[in-house]
Amino acid sequence: MKLPFQIDLTGKVAVVTGAGGVLCSMFAEALAQTGAKVALLDLNEEAANAFAQEIVKNGGIAKGYCCNVLDKDSLEKAHAQVLEDFGSCDILINGAGGNNPKATTDDEYFEPEDLGKVKTFFDLDKSGVEFVFNLNFLGTLLPTQVFAKDMLEKEDASIINISSMNAYTPLTKIPAYSGAKAAISNFTQWLAVHFSRTGIRCNAIAPGFFVTKQNEKLLFHDDGTPTPRTGKILNSTPMNRFGEAQELLGALLFLVSKEASGFVNGIVIPVDGGFSAYSGV
Ligand code: NAD
């Protein structure tokens, strides 16, 4: 992978949750290329290990860990292992997150005649809504409780949360995911203020639209043709295309580098091809 620019994180320990997924495996690889020792945490141990092995094959320092970001014991266990393998955490990327079909309406607009025929707002499943809120919000708060303790003694430590476009204005169909990501942007500001008398900075990246496992079913039919939602997204993205995952790396490297962003704290950087700037008219 070619980094947009080089920063030096030699000797730093970076913990990336959700690192078995599309975006965060790439974040892990980028951080390894800056010299950081990278712990890839994921519920999917196989995926985390596979990406870690790939990094090691390319000359980086990395290891995969099985970890559930919603389970404090699992987080503590991973933390103890990372401490033993690499040392205390300097950088935490809270990447684990996602939506759930049980918290997604079938249609964008409610029509009274839809009742009983399609999944409307009234049919959203409480367990699905809880799953999405927990995964995105608690799944950011709990790892921060566990790993940020390491950072208290440091002069240069960084937490990066992953927000979304729907934190600015909610996207149709996915009220729980939209609300949970709005909570992430809010929590990013809260944490930045709370830790501001320590050496920890907390910022977030809000990706626009990137095709990954979690959204590909919403964006493409099984035969690969685009869904109407894809058309709407591209019409609302002034640059008229999906983002390339690598286009998130500049924001990541900027935010974790004290030299580049030492006085930047509590911000959410949209990387969205202009989506959040466009009124649609
Ligand atoms: P992804 O589905 O490829 O990766 C998510 C990873 O999180 C998976 O490997 C999954 O196993 C892991 N995970 C799920 N539950 C977990 C748990 N309880 N504990 C530990 N790991 C768990 O998704 P992605 O697109 O790479 O998304 C990464 C982050 O970016 C997410 O927070 C997502 O909400 C956010 N995001 C993505 C997009 C996009 O367009 N793809 C846009 C905005 C925000």
mmCIF file of C-alpha atoms and ligand atoms in Angstrom:
data_model
loop_
_atom_site.group_PDB
_atom_site.id
_atom_site.type_symbol
_atom_site.label_atom_id
_atom_site.label_comp_id
_atom_site.label_asym_id
_atom_site.label_seq_id
_atom_site.Cartn_x
_atom_site.Cartn_y
_atom_site.Cartn_z
ATOM 1 C CA MET A 1 0.000 0.000 0.000
ATOM 2 C CA LYS A 2 1.256 3.486 -0.845
ATOM 3 C CA LEU A 3 0.696 5.973 1.984
ATOM 4 C CA PRO A 4 -0.335 9.514 0.959
ATOM 5 C CA PHE A 5 2.545 10.820 3.097
ATOM 6 C CA GLN A 6 4.912 9.334 5.646
ATOM 7 C CA ILE A 7 4.779 9.876 9.398
ATOM 8 C CA ASP A 8 6.985 8.169 11.953
ATOM 9 C CA LEU A 9 5.229 6.137 14.645
ATOM 10 C CA THR A 10 8.157 3.826 15.298
ATOM 11 C CA GLY A 11 7.785 2.068 18.646
ATOM 12 C CA LYS A 12 4.199 3.243 19.215
ATOM 13 C CA VAL A 13 1.528 0.660 19.961
ATOM 14 C CA ALA A 14 -1.669 1.012 17.934
ATOM 15 C CA VAL A 15 -4.809 -0.952 18.809
ATOM 16 C CA VAL A 16 -7.408 -1.192 16.046
ATOM 17 C CA THR A 17 -10.867 -2.641 16.753
ATOM 18 C CA GLY A 18 -12.872 -4.063 13.870
ATOM 19 C CA ALA A 19 -9.537 -4.729 12.202
ATOM 20 C CA GLY A 20 -10.866 -7.852 10.502
ATOM 21 C CA GLY A 21 -13.101 -5.584 8.394
ATOM 22 C CA VAL A 22 -12.548 -3.695 5.179
ATOM 23 C CA LEU A 23 -11.708 -0.191 6.400
ATOM 24 C CA CYS A 24 -9.950 -0.997 9.661
ATOM 25 C CA SER A 25 -7.716 -3.719 8.225
ATOM 26 C CA MET A 26 -6.479 -1.028 5.879
ATOM 27 C CA PHE A 27 -5.994 1.408 8.794
ATOM 28 C CA ALA A 28 -3.975 -1.311 10.558
ATOM 29 C CA GLU A 29 -1.802 -1.843 7.500
ATOM 30 C CA ALA A 30 -1.194 1.899 7.122
ATOM 31 C CA LEU A 31 -0.227 2.287 10.797
ATOM 32 C CA ALA A 32 2.171 -0.651 10.481
ATOM 33 C CA GLN A 33 3.821 1.121 7.557
ATOM 34 C CA THR A 34 4.549 4.104 9.801
ATOM 35 C CA GLY A 35 6.514 1.811 12.150
ATOM 36 C CA ALA A 36 3.800 1.251 14.783
ATOM 37 C CA LYS A 37 3.273 -2.137 16.403
ATOM 38 C CA VAL A 38 -0.311 -2.935 15.527
ATOM 39 C CA ALA A 39 -2.799 -5.044 17.490
ATOM 40 C CA LEU A 40 -5.697 -6.093 15.267
ATOM 41 C CA LEU A 41 -8.782 -6.798 17.425
ATOM 42 C CA ASP A 42 -11.907 -8.395 16.003
ATOM 43 C CA LEU A 43 -14.723 -10.746 16.912
ATOM 44 C CA ASN A 44 -13.678 -12.560 13.755
ATOM 45 C CA GLU A 45 -10.334 -13.903 14.929
ATOM 46 C CA GLU A 46 -9.588 -15.596 11.640
ATOM 47 C CA ALA A 47 -9.904 -12.330 9.719
ATOM 48 C CA ALA A 48 -7.835 -10.383 12.272
ATOM 49 C CA ASN A 49 -5.097 -13.039 12.143
ATOM 50 C CA ALA A 50 -5.104 -13.161 8.357
ATOM 51 C CA PHE A 51 -4.655 -9.379 8.048
ATOM 52 C CA ALA A 52 -1.990 -9.404 10.779
ATOM 53 C CA GLN A 53 -0.069 -12.124 8.952
ATOM 54 C CA GLU A 54 -0.252 -10.125 5.734
ATOM 55 C CA ILE A 55 1.244 -7.096 7.548
ATOM 56 C CA VAL A 56 4.039 -9.225 9.024
ATOM 57 C CA LYS A 57 4.734 -10.718 5.583
ATOM 58 C CA ASN A 58 5.241 -7.168 4.302
ATOM 59 C CA GLY A 59 7.763 -6.383 7.048
ATOM 60 C CA GLY A 60 5.465 -4.807 9.648
ATOM 61 C CA ILE A 61 4.862 -5.677 13.295
ATOM 62 C CA ALA A 62 1.335 -6.922 13.958
ATOM 63 C CA LYS A 63 -0.740 -9.548 15.702
ATOM 64 C CA GLY A 64 -4.412 -10.554 15.604
ATOM 65 C CA TYR A 65 -6.518 -10.879 18.757
ATOM 66 C CA CYS A 66 -9.995 -12.293 19.236
ATOM 67 C CA CYS A 67 -11.966 -9.611 21.051
ATOM 68 C CA ASN A 68 -15.583 -8.616 21.525
ATOM 69 C CA VAL A 69 -15.760 -4.843 21.989
ATOM 70 C CA LEU A 70 -19.011 -5.266 23.938
ATOM 71 C CA ASP A 71 -17.522 -7.554 26.548
ATOM 72 C CA LYS A 72 -15.327 -5.921 29.177
ATOM 73 C CA ASP A 73 -13.712 -9.251 30.126
ATOM 74 C CA SER A 74 -12.823 -9.963 26.521
ATOM 75 C CA LEU A 75 -11.376 -6.446 26.198
ATOM 76 C CA GLU A 76 -9.358 -6.815 29.416
ATOM 77 C CA LYS A 77 -8.008 -10.141 28.170
ATOM 78 C CA ALA A 78 -6.980 -8.641 24.837
ATOM 79 C CA HIS A 79 -5.466 -5.678 26.660
ATOM 80 C CA ALA A 80 -3.330 -7.963 28.855
ATOM 81 C CA GLN A 81 -2.123 -9.857 25.777
ATOM 82 C CA VAL A 82 -1.283 -6.676 23.860
ATOM 83 C CA LEU A 83 0.582 -5.338 26.889
ATOM 84 C CA GLU A 84 2.660 -8.505 27.042
ATOM 85 C CA ASP A 85 3.283 -8.676 23.279
ATOM 86 C CA PHE A 86 3.860 -5.010 22.401
ATOM 87 C CA GLY A 87 3.601 -2.804 25.518
ATOM 88 C CA SER A 88 1.066 -0.143 26.506
ATOM 89 C CA CYS A 89 -1.314 1.421 24.009
ATOM 90 C CA ASP A 90 -0.511 4.818 22.405
ATOM 91 C CA ILE A 91 -3.151 4.904 19.682
ATOM 92 C CA LEU A 92 -6.667 3.467 19.744
ATOM 93 C CA ILE A 93 -8.755 3.260 16.586
ATOM 94 C CA ASN A 94 -12.367 2.463 17.525
ATOM 95 C CA GLY A 95 -13.407 0.910 14.228
ATOM 96 C CA ALA A 96 -15.801 -1.910 15.134
ATOM 97 C CA GLY A 97 -19.298 -0.857 14.150
ATOM 98 C CA GLY A 98 -22.132 -1.462 11.758
ATOM 99 C CA ASN A 99 -25.858 -1.714 11.151
ATOM 100 C CA ASN A 100 -28.367 -4.561 11.486
ATOM 101 C CA PRO A 101 -31.293 -5.473 9.184
ATOM 102 C CA LYS A 102 -33.619 -5.773 12.204
ATOM 103 C CA ALA A 103 -33.131 -2.036 12.778
ATOM 104 C CA THR A 104 -33.711 -1.095 9.122
ATOM 105 C CA THR A 105 -37.065 -0.164 7.558
ATOM 106 C CA ASP A 106 -37.898 -1.556 4.125
ATOM 107 C CA ASP A 107 -38.978 1.793 2.726
ATOM 108 C CA GLU A 108 -37.787 5.360 2.963
ATOM 109 C CA TYR A 109 -41.227 6.914 3.497
ATOM 110 C CA PHE A 110 -44.085 5.605 5.586
ATOM 111 C CA GLU A 111 -47.333 4.980 3.697
ATOM 112 C CA PRO A 112 -50.336 3.896 5.820
ATOM 113 C CA GLU A 113 -51.223 1.139 3.333
ATOM 114 C CA ASP A 114 -47.798 -0.476 3.942
ATOM 115 C CA LEU A 115 -48.791 -1.563 7.456
ATOM 116 C CA GLY A 116 -48.558 -5.352 7.727
ATOM 117 C CA LYS A 117 -47.018 -5.681 4.259
ATOM 118 C CA VAL A 118 -43.450 -4.431 4.642
ATOM 119 C CA LYS A 119 -41.161 -3.714 7.595
ATOM 120 C CA THR A 120 -42.143 -0.227 8.710
ATOM 121 C CA PHE A 121 -40.923 1.873 11.598
ATOM 122 C CA PHE A 122 -43.549 0.110 13.749
ATOM 123 C CA ASP A 123 -41.962 -3.289 13.060
ATOM 124 C CA LEU A 124 -38.398 -2.384 14.039
ATOM 125 C CA ASP A 125 -37.160 -4.962 16.470
ATOM 126 C CA LYS A 126 -36.035 -3.743 19.890
ATOM 127 C CA SER A 127 -33.187 -6.254 19.947
ATOM 128 C CA GLY A 128 -31.948 -5.001 16.555
ATOM 129 C CA VAL A 129 -32.016 -1.390 17.727
ATOM 130 C CA GLU A 130 -30.182 -2.328 20.915
ATOM 131 C CA PHE A 131 -27.633 -4.329 18.920
ATOM 132 C CA VAL A 132 -26.819 -1.329 16.716
ATOM 133 C CA PHE A 133 -26.651 1.194 19.564
ATOM 134 C CA ASN A 134 -24.514 -1.139 21.624
ATOM 135 C CA LEU A 135 -22.121 -2.117 18.854
ATOM 136 C CA ASN A 136 -21.454 1.442 17.724
ATOM 137 C CA PHE A 137 -21.646 3.410 20.964
ATOM 138 C CA LEU A 138 -20.768 1.006 23.766
ATOM 139 C CA GLY A 139 -18.369 -0.697 21.342
ATOM 140 C CA THR A 140 -16.451 2.589 21.285
ATOM 141 C CA LEU A 141 -16.845 3.553 24.945
ATOM 142 C CA LEU A 142 -15.772 0.208 26.457
ATOM 143 C CA PRO A 143 -12.508 -0.221 24.483
ATOM 144 C CA THR A 144 -11.697 3.399 25.343
ATOM 145 C CA GLN A 145 -12.144 2.652 29.053
ATOM 146 C CA VAL A 146 -9.817 -0.322 28.766
ATOM 147 C CA PHE A 147 -7.081 1.038 26.501
ATOM 148 C CA ALA A 148 -7.050 4.776 27.337
ATOM 149 C CA LYS A 149 -5.821 3.998 30.861
ATOM 150 C CA ASP A 150 -2.482 3.086 29.230
ATOM 151 C CA MET A 151 -2.383 6.520 27.622
ATOM 152 C CA LEU A 152 -2.714 8.566 30.804
ATOM 153 C CA GLU A 153 1.019 8.450 31.450
ATOM 154 C CA LYS A 154 1.946 9.555 27.893
ATOM 155 C CA GLU A 155 2.582 12.950 26.339
ATOM 156 C CA ASP A 156 1.346 11.902 22.935
ATOM 157 C CA ALA A 157 -1.616 9.576 22.659
ATOM 158 C CA SER A 158 -4.546 9.506 20.307
ATOM 159 C CA ILE A 159 -8.028 8.053 20.059
ATOM 160 C CA ILE A 160 -9.737 7.979 16.678
ATOM 161 C CA ASN A 161 -13.438 7.128 16.476
ATOM 162 C CA ILE A 162 -15.289 6.256 13.301
ATOM 163 C CA SER A 163 -18.429 8.314 12.764
ATOM 164 C CA SER A 164 -20.437 8.547 9.553
ATOM 165 C CA MET A 165 -22.346 10.877 7.237
ATOM 166 C CA ASN A 166 -25.560 9.942 9.019
ATOM 167 C CA ALA A 167 -24.256 11.653 12.159
ATOM 168 C CA TYR A 168 -24.804 15.013 10.366
ATOM 169 C CA THR A 169 -28.264 14.232 8.974
ATOM 170 C CA PRO A 170 -29.838 10.785 9.343
ATOM 171 C CA LEU A 171 -29.967 8.519 6.330
ATOM 172 C CA THR A 172 -33.349 7.013 5.490
ATOM 173 C CA LYS A 173 -34.193 3.474 6.669
ATOM 174 C CA ILE A 174 -31.500 3.220 9.368
ATOM 175 C CA PRO A 175 -32.612 5.224 12.413
ATOM 176 C CA ALA A 176 -30.598 3.251 14.961
ATOM 177 C CA TYR A 177 -27.350 3.375 13.010
ATOM 178 C CA SER A 178 -27.853 7.091 12.330
ATOM 179 C CA GLY A 179 -28.529 7.819 16.004
ATOM 180 C CA ALA A 180 -25.620 5.680 17.157
ATOM 181 C CA LYS A 181 -23.166 7.429 14.828
ATOM 182 C CA ALA A 182 -24.476 10.849 15.923
ATOM 183 C CA ALA A 183 -23.671 9.635 19.435
ATOM 184 C CA ILE A 184 -20.145 8.777 18.296
ATOM 185 C CA SER A 185 -19.510 12.306 16.995
ATOM 186 C CA ASN A 186 -20.909 13.718 20.238
ATOM 187 C CA PHE A 187 -18.842 11.312 22.354
ATOM 188 C CA THR A 188 -15.714 12.269 20.406
ATOM 189 C CA GLN A 189 -16.189 15.878 21.519
ATOM 190 C CA TRP A 190 -16.980 14.792 25.059
ATOM 191 C CA LEU A 191 -13.865 12.635 25.322
ATOM 192 C CA ALA A 192 -11.654 15.328 23.802
ATOM 193 C CA VAL A 193 -12.769 17.766 26.487
ATOM 194 C CA HIS A 194 -12.633 15.200 29.286
ATOM 195 C CA PHE A 195 -9.057 14.139 28.493
ATOM 196 C CA SER A 196 -7.802 17.573 27.478
ATOM 197 C CA ARG A 197 -5.648 17.977 30.617
ATOM 198 C CA THR A 198 -3.850 14.716 29.738
ATOM 199 C CA GLY A 199 -1.722 13.899 26.689
ATOM 200 C CA ILE A 200 -4.660 12.202 24.957
ATOM 201 C CA ARG A 201 -6.332 13.764 21.928
ATOM 202 C CA CYS A 202 -9.609 12.379 20.619
ATOM 203 C CA ASN A 203 -10.885 12.966 17.091
ATOM 204 C CA ALA A 204 -13.043 11.152 14.563
ATOM 205 C CA ILE A 205 -13.295 10.443 10.868
ATOM 206 C CA ALA A 206 -16.704 10.468 9.179
ATOM 207 C CA PRO A 207 -16.430 8.427 6.004
ATOM 208 C CA GLY A 208 -18.838 9.169 3.181
ATOM 209 C CA PHE A 209 -19.802 6.217 1.037
ATOM 210 C CA PHE A 210 -17.373 3.369 0.587
ATOM 211 C CA VAL A 211 -18.518 -0.043 -0.593
ATOM 212 C CA THR A 212 -17.825 -2.608 2.125
ATOM 213 C CA LYS A 213 -19.346 -5.842 3.471
ATOM 214 C CA GLN A 214 -21.699 -3.971 5.791
ATOM 215 C CA ASN A 215 -23.430 -1.932 3.105
ATOM 216 C CA GLU A 216 -22.948 -3.827 -0.146
ATOM 217 C CA LYS A 217 -26.409 -5.440 0.070
ATOM 218 C CA LEU A 218 -27.969 -1.961 0.278
ATOM 219 C CA LEU A 219 -25.916 -0.690 -2.657
ATOM 220 C CA PHE A 220 -25.882 -3.560 -5.153
ATOM 221 C CA HIS A 221 -28.296 -6.325 -6.171
ATOM 222 C CA ASP A 222 -27.026 -9.913 -6.066
ATOM 223 C CA ASP A 223 -26.288 -9.696 -9.819
ATOM 224 C CA GLY A 224 -23.985 -6.691 -9.227
ATOM 225 C CA THR A 225 -26.281 -4.037 -10.703
ATOM 226 C CA PRO A 226 -26.650 -0.860 -8.593
ATOM 227 C CA THR A 227 -29.746 -0.441 -6.396
ATOM 228 C CA PRO A 228 -31.775 2.792 -6.571
ATOM 229 C CA ARG A 229 -30.033 3.771 -3.297
ATOM 230 C CA THR A 230 -26.695 3.778 -5.125
ATOM 231 C CA GLY A 231 -28.161 6.244 -7.622
ATOM 232 C CA LYS A 232 -29.357 8.495 -4.803
ATOM 233 C CA ILE A 233 -25.981 8.382 -3.063
ATOM 234 C CA LEU A 234 -24.067 9.284 -6.196
ATOM 235 C CA ASN A 235 -26.527 12.089 -7.002
ATOM 236 C CA SER A 236 -25.947 13.471 -3.492
ATOM 237 C CA THR A 237 -22.179 13.175 -3.706
ATOM 238 C CA PRO A 238 -20.944 16.163 -5.726
ATOM 239 C CA MET A 239 -17.866 14.203 -6.799
ATOM 240 C CA ASN A 240 -20.297 11.615 -8.216
ATOM 241 C CA ARG A 241 -18.505 8.465 -7.114
ATOM 242 C CA PHE A 242 -17.955 6.186 -4.125
ATOM 243 C CA GLY A 243 -14.825 6.805 -2.055
ATOM 244 C CA GLU A 244 -11.784 4.595 -2.410
ATOM 245 C CA ALA A 245 -10.942 3.218 1.030
ATOM 246 C CA GLN A 246 -7.362 4.490 0.712
ATOM 247 C CA GLU A 247 -8.707 8.042 0.532
ATOM 248 C CA LEU A 248 -9.373 7.825 4.297
ATOM 249 C CA LEU A 249 -5.706 7.387 5.091
ATOM 250 C CA GLY A 250 -4.678 11.041 4.821
ATOM 251 C CA ALA A 251 -7.159 11.975 7.567
ATOM 252 C CA LEU A 252 -6.027 9.057 9.730
ATOM 253 C CA LEU A 253 -2.310 9.848 9.457
ATOM 254 C CA PHE A 254 -2.939 13.563 10.030
ATOM 255 C CA LEU A 255 -4.968 12.903 13.191
ATOM 256 C CA VAL A 256 -2.559 10.409 14.787
ATOM 257 C CA SER A 257 0.499 12.572 14.127
ATOM 258 C CA LYS A 258 1.226 15.009 16.962
ATOM 259 C CA GLU A 259 3.527 16.995 14.656
ATOM 260 C CA ALA A 260 0.700 17.463 12.160
ATOM 261 C CA SER A 261 -2.316 17.864 14.469
ATOM 262 C CA GLY A 262 -1.037 18.378 18.029
ATOM 263 C CA PHE A 263 -3.564 21.184 18.670
ATOM 264 C CA VAL A 264 -6.462 19.447 16.889
ATOM 265 C CA ASN A 265 -8.852 17.948 19.412
ATOM 266 C CA GLY A 266 -12.512 16.969 19.322
ATOM 267 C CA ILE A 267 -13.097 17.291 15.589
ATOM 268 C CA VAL A 268 -14.825 15.007 13.118
ATOM 269 C CA ILE A 269 -13.296 15.054 9.641
ATOM 270 C CA PRO A 270 -15.720 14.244 6.834
ATOM 271 C CA VAL A 271 -14.106 12.315 3.968
ATOM 272 C CA ASP A 272 -17.095 12.279 1.694
ATOM 273 C CA GLY A 273 -16.612 13.734 -1.781
ATOM 274 C CA GLY A 274 -18.641 16.778 -0.685
ATOM 275 C CA PHE A 275 -21.747 14.815 0.489
ATOM 276 C CA SER A 276 -22.100 16.691 3.794
ATOM 277 C CA ALA A 277 -21.619 20.062 2.089
ATOM 278 C CA TYR A 278 -24.322 19.540 -0.539
ATOM 279 C CA SER A 279 -27.931 20.586 0.068
ATOM 280 C CA GLY A 280 -29.142 18.593 -2.917
ATOM 281 C CA VAL A 281 -30.041 21.738 -4.869
HETATM 282 P P1 NAD B 1 -16.823 -4.132 8.150
HETATM 283 O O1 NAD B 1 -18.135 -4.802 8.388
HETATM 284 O O2 NAD B 1 -15.989 -4.527 6.989
HETATM 285 O O3 NAD B 1 -15.921 -4.255 9.473
HETATM 286 C C1 NAD B 1 -16.447 -4.219 10.770
HETATM 287 C C2 NAD B 1 -15.643 -5.228 11.595
HETATM 288 O O4 NAD B 1 -16.092 -5.132 12.952
HETATM 289 C C3 NAD B 1 -15.870 -6.693 11.167
HETATM 290 O O5 NAD B 1 -14.629 -7.323 10.913
HETATM 291 C C4 NAD B 1 -16.581 -7.327 12.354
HETATM 292 O O6 NAD B 1 -16.222 -8.685 12.585
HETATM 293 C C5 NAD B 1 -16.110 -6.439 13.487
HETATM 294 N N1 NAD B 1 -17.010 -6.513 14.629
HETATM 295 C C6 NAD B 1 -18.373 -6.513 14.628
HETATM 296 N N2 NAD B 1 -18.840 -6.631 15.866
HETATM 297 C C7 NAD B 1 -17.753 -6.688 16.685
HETATM 298 C C8 NAD B 1 -17.601 -6.824 18.088
HETATM 299 N N3 NAD B 1 -18.655 -6.912 18.905
HETATM 300 N N4 NAD B 1 -16.351 -6.869 18.589
HETATM 301 C C9 NAD B 1 -15.269 -6.792 17.787
HETATM 302 N N5 NAD B 1 -15.356 -6.667 16.441
HETATM 303 C C10 NAD B 1 -16.595 -6.623 15.906
HETATM 304 O O7 NAD B 1 -17.174 -2.579 8.110
HETATM 305 P P2 NAD B 1 -16.349 -1.325 7.587
HETATM 306 O O8 NAD B 1 -17.119 -0.770 6.451
HETATM 307 O O9 NAD B 1 -14.910 -1.615 7.424
HETATM 308 O O10 NAD B 1 -16.620 -0.320 8.792
HETATM 309 C C11 NAD B 1 -15.648 0.073 9.732
HETATM 310 C C12 NAD B 1 -16.209 1.253 10.510
HETATM 311 O O11 NAD B 1 -16.485 2.323 9.611
HETATM 312 C C13 NAD B 1 -17.545 0.942 11.207
HETATM 313 O O12 NAD B 1 -17.580 1.621 12.436
HETATM 314 C C14 NAD B 1 -18.566 1.529 10.266
HETATM 315 O O13 NAD B 1 -19.758 1.826 10.926
HETATM 316 C C15 NAD B 1 -17.819 2.752 9.770
HETATM 317 N N6 NAD B 1 -18.294 3.331 8.513
HETATM 318 C C16 NAD B 1 -18.240 2.649 7.341
HETATM 319 C C17 NAD B 1 -18.660 3.272 6.168
HETATM 320 C C18 NAD B 1 -18.628 2.575 4.831
HETATM 321 O O14 NAD B 1 -19.026 3.187 3.833
HETATM 322 N N7 NAD B 1 -18.165 1.349 4.765
HETATM 323 C C19 NAD B 1 -19.137 4.581 6.207
HETATM 324 C C20 NAD B 1 -19.177 5.245 7.421
HETATM 325 C C21 NAD B 1 -18.731 4.622 8.570
#
